[in-house]
mmCIF file of C-alpha atoms in Angstrom:
data_model
loop_
_atom_site.group_PDB
_atom_site.id
_atom_site.type_symbol
_atom_site.label_atom_id
_atom_site.label_comp_id
_atom_site.label_asym_id
_atom_site.label_seq_id
_atom_site.Cartn_x
_atom_site.Cartn_y
_atom_site.Cartn_z
ATOM 1 C CA UNK A 5 -35.267 18.530 -27.171
ATOM 2 C CA UNK A 6 -32.396 21.044 -27.083
ATOM 3 C CA UNK A 7 -32.622 24.163 -24.926
ATOM 4 C CA UNK A 8 -30.352 27.207 -24.706
ATOM 5 C CA UNK A 9 -29.478 28.078 -21.116
ATOM 6 C CA UNK A 10 -27.366 30.611 -19.260
ATOM 7 C CA UNK A 11 -24.831 28.727 -17.180
ATOM 8 C CA UNK A 12 -24.778 29.258 -13.429
ATOM 9 C CA UNK A 13 -22.616 28.187 -10.496
ATOM 10 C CA UNK A 14 -24.110 24.687 -10.461
ATOM 11 C CA UNK A 15 -22.775 24.137 -13.997
ATOM 12 C CA UNK A 16 -19.130 24.349 -12.898
ATOM 13 C CA UNK A 17 -18.385 20.647 -13.506
ATOM 14 C CA UNK A 18 -19.951 20.664 -16.969
ATOM 15 C CA UNK A 19 -18.078 23.860 -17.817
ATOM 16 C CA UNK A 20 -14.790 22.265 -16.780
ATOM 17 C CA UNK A 21 -15.480 19.072 -18.744
ATOM 18 C CA UNK A 22 -16.233 20.929 -21.981
ATOM 19 C CA UNK A 23 -13.316 23.329 -21.500
ATOM 20 C CA UNK A 24 -10.972 20.398 -20.900
ATOM 21 C CA UNK A 25 -12.271 18.630 -24.034
ATOM 22 C CA UNK A 26 -11.715 21.825 -26.042
ATOM 23 C CA UNK A 27 -8.164 22.293 -24.757
ATOM 24 C CA UNK A 28 -7.389 18.645 -25.434
ATOM 25 C CA UNK A 29 -8.759 18.886 -28.976
ATOM 26 C CA UNK A 30 -6.685 22.025 -29.605
ATOM 27 C CA UNK A 31 -3.552 20.212 -28.466
ATOM 28 C CA UNK A 32 -3.078 22.503 -25.473
ATOM 29 C CA UNK A 33 -3.019 19.676 -22.921
ATOM 30 C CA UNK A 34 0.412 18.084 -22.697
ATOM 31 C CA UNK A 35 2.036 15.706 -20.237
ATOM 32 C CA UNK A 36 3.785 18.416 -18.218
ATOM 33 C CA UNK A 37 0.554 20.241 -17.327
ATOM 34 C CA UNK A 38 -0.742 19.788 -13.797
ATOM 35 C CA UNK A 39 -4.357 18.877 -14.605
ATOM 36 C CA UNK A 40 -5.484 19.060 -10.981
ATOM 37 C CA UNK A 41 -4.172 22.611 -10.693
ATOM 38 C CA UNK A 42 -5.699 23.588 -14.056
ATOM 39 C CA UNK A 43 -9.079 22.167 -13.053
ATOM 40 C CA UNK A 44 -9.034 23.914 -9.668
ATOM 41 C CA UNK A 45 -7.975 27.234 -11.193
ATOM 42 C CA UNK A 46 -10.619 26.987 -13.907
ATOM 43 C CA UNK A 47 -13.383 26.139 -11.445
ATOM 44 C CA UNK A 48 -12.315 28.908 -9.055
ATOM 45 C CA UNK A 49 -12.405 31.441 -11.889
ATOM 46 C CA UNK A 50 -15.779 30.188 -13.092
ATOM 47 C CA UNK A 51 -17.357 30.289 -9.620
ATOM 48 C CA UNK A 52 -16.077 33.781 -8.845
ATOM 49 C CA UNK A 53 -16.870 35.255 -12.270
ATOM 50 C CA UNK A 54 -20.007 33.593 -13.620
ATOM 51 C CA UNK A 55 -22.743 36.073 -14.493
ATOM 52 C CA UNK A 56 -20.488 38.950 -13.442
ATOM 53 C CA UNK A 57 -17.583 39.331 -15.864
ATOM 54 C CA UNK A 58 -18.107 35.868 -17.390
ATOM 55 C CA UNK A 59 -21.284 35.034 -19.285
ATOM 56 C CA UNK A 60 -21.728 31.497 -20.612
ATOM 57 C CA UNK A 61 -24.462 30.034 -22.751
ATOM 58 C CA UNK A 62 -24.963 26.363 -23.357
ATOM 59 C CA UNK A 63 -27.163 24.005 -25.304
ATOM 60 C CA UNK A 64 -28.677 21.280 -23.164
ATOM 61 C CA UNK A 65 -29.999 17.953 -24.392
ATOM 62 C CA UNK A 66 -31.180 15.253 -21.984
ATOM 63 C CA UNK A 67 -29.904 17.283 -18.994
ATOM 64 C CA UNK A 68 -26.371 17.446 -20.438
ATOM 65 C CA UNK A 69 -24.598 20.521 -21.795
ATOM 66 C CA UNK A 70 -23.475 19.606 -25.312
ATOM 67 C CA UNK A 71 -22.377 22.985 -26.667
ATOM 68 C CA UNK A 72 -20.964 26.065 -24.991
ATOM 69 C CA UNK A 73 -19.735 29.604 -25.587
ATOM 70 C CA UNK A 74 -18.226 32.031 -23.089
ATOM 71 C CA UNK A 75 -17.955 35.801 -23.015
ATOM 72 C CA UNK A 76 -15.416 37.588 -20.795
ATOM 73 C CA UNK A 77 -16.439 41.188 -20.180
ATOM 74 C CA UNK A 78 -14.119 44.076 -19.501
ATOM 75 C CA UNK A 79 -13.857 47.835 -19.690
ATOM 76 C CA UNK A 80 -10.995 49.635 -21.306
ATOM 77 C CA UNK A 81 -10.126 53.231 -21.959
ATOM 78 C CA UNK A 82 -12.571 54.539 -24.592
ATOM 79 C CA UNK A 83 -11.251 55.021 -28.113
ATOM 80 C CA UNK A 84 -12.781 56.444 -31.308
ATOM 81 C CA UNK A 85 -14.472 53.188 -32.377
ATOM 82 C CA UNK A 86 -15.731 52.378 -28.858
ATOM 83 C CA UNK A 87 -16.550 55.468 -26.821
ATOM 84 C CA UNK A 88 -18.017 53.429 -23.947
ATOM 85 C CA UNK A 89 -14.973 51.181 -23.714
ATOM 86 C CA UNK A 90 -17.091 48.086 -22.975
ATOM 87 C CA UNK A 91 -15.798 44.961 -24.718
ATOM 88 C CA UNK A 92 -16.356 41.252 -24.711
ATOM 89 C CA UNK A 93 -13.884 38.524 -25.575
ATOM 90 C CA UNK A 94 -15.545 35.367 -26.898
ATOM 91 C CA UNK A 95 -13.866 32.081 -26.117
ATOM 92 C CA UNK A 96 -14.576 28.503 -25.191
ATOM 93 C CA UNK A 97 -16.706 27.934 -28.295
ATOM 94 C CA UNK A 98 -17.128 24.174 -28.243
ATOM 95 C CA UNK A 99 -19.652 21.553 -29.321
ATOM 96 C CA UNK A 100 -19.323 17.893 -28.410
ATOM 97 C CA UNK A 101 -18.263 15.927 -31.511
ATOM 98 C CA UNK A 102 -21.515 13.968 -31.855
ATOM 99 C CA UNK A 103 -23.556 17.183 -32.078
ATOM 100 C CA UNK A 104 -21.521 19.225 -34.532
ATOM 101 C CA UNK A 105 -22.750 20.656 -37.830
ATOM 102 C CA UNK A 106 -26.225 21.281 -36.399
ATOM 103 C CA UNK A 107 -25.819 25.055 -36.000
ATOM 104 C CA UNK A 108 -25.523 24.955 -32.212
ATOM 105 C CA UNK A 109 -22.438 27.174 -31.989
ATOM 106 C CA UNK A 110 -24.112 29.704 -34.275
ATOM 107 C CA UNK A 111 -27.200 29.791 -32.037
ATOM 108 C CA UNK A 112 -25.038 30.380 -28.976
ATOM 109 C CA UNK A 113 -23.014 33.103 -30.683
ATOM 110 C CA UNK A 114 -26.250 34.812 -31.688
ATOM 111 C CA UNK A 115 -27.236 34.791 -27.994
ATOM 112 C CA UNK A 116 -23.901 36.424 -27.145
ATOM 113 C CA UNK A 117 -24.525 39.114 -29.779
ATOM 114 C CA UNK A 118 -28.017 39.765 -28.370
ATOM 115 C CA UNK A 119 -26.554 39.989 -24.870
ATOM 116 C CA UNK A 120 -23.861 42.424 -26.039
ATOM 117 C CA UNK A 121 -26.382 44.633 -27.826
ATOM 118 C CA UNK A 122 -28.621 44.798 -24.761
ATOM 119 C CA UNK A 123 -25.685 45.635 -22.436
ATOM 120 C CA UNK A 124 -24.051 48.429 -24.501
ATOM 121 C CA UNK A 125 -21.019 46.293 -25.368
ATOM 122 C CA UNK A 126 -19.626 47.885 -28.499
ATOM 123 C CA UNK A 127 -16.894 45.416 -29.397
ATOM 124 C CA UNK A 128 -16.839 41.627 -29.471
ATOM 125 C CA UNK A 129 -13.647 39.864 -30.472
ATOM 126 C CA UNK A 130 -12.169 36.401 -30.541
ATOM 127 C CA UNK A 131 -9.333 34.303 -31.838
ATOM 128 C CA UNK A 132 -10.356 31.806 -34.473
ATOM 129 C CA UNK A 133 -9.022 28.592 -35.840
ATOM 130 C CA UNK A 134 -9.253 28.180 -39.600
ATOM 131 C CA UNK A 135 -12.186 25.829 -38.968
ATOM 132 C CA UNK A 136 -14.234 28.548 -37.233
ATOM 133 C CA UNK A 137 -13.605 31.477 -39.570
ATOM 134 C CA UNK A 138 -16.572 30.749 -41.841
ATOM 135 C CA UNK A 139 -18.966 30.621 -38.878
ATOM 136 C CA UNK A 140 -17.685 33.875 -37.390
ATOM 137 C CA UNK A 141 -17.672 35.623 -40.777
ATOM 138 C CA UNK A 142 -21.287 34.572 -41.339
ATOM 139 C CA UNK A 143 -22.177 36.506 -38.168
ATOM 140 C CA UNK A 144 -20.338 39.659 -39.268
ATOM 141 C CA UNK A 145 -16.927 39.203 -37.631
ATOM 142 C CA UNK A 146 -14.007 40.451 -39.711
ATOM 143 C CA UNK A 147 -10.383 39.290 -39.642
ATOM 144 C CA UNK A 148 -7.747 41.553 -38.108
ATOM 145 C CA UNK A 149 -4.320 39.992 -37.765
ATOM 146 C CA UNK A 150 -2.582 42.532 -35.576
ATOM 147 C CA UNK A 151 -2.553 40.773 -32.199
ATOM 148 C CA UNK A 152 0.727 40.271 -30.396
ATOM 149 C CA UNK A 153 1.130 38.490 -27.063
ATOM 150 C CA UNK A 154 3.677 38.542 -24.262
ATOM 151 C CA UNK A 155 3.296 35.760 -21.699
ATOM 152 C CA UNK A 156 4.842 36.560 -18.321
ATOM 153 C CA UNK A 157 5.806 33.940 -15.767
ATOM 154 C CA UNK A 158 4.497 34.658 -12.285
#
């Protein structure tokens, strides 16, 4: 039996495991990355943010989280399309390989959309791989290719 749950502080290890698997699958884990530091930073962020400015849903089967989605919440200066300025960035969409193609990610994204609607969040956005575009389009997301990024070293 699969259940949808809202992740809490006690899910920090499962969150890290799935996030690590996602980053590894995306090719973002390389030999020069300090994995201990990444794990500690990720867990610290999760523990300080969960159910505040970070909302995570998961699918649980046999007491194990097998699929996950995260929503980072933030406020920005209102603009014509979003007069409240409340936005949510969706990330960390991941399903363990043995459970894919069962609609789990879609169920979790639908939960995120319900959450956003009930919390006056007017804009949800994400970055998508080619693999995920069909799923996101089926839920009403549209492609906008105008993002630019500047990474600063601290």
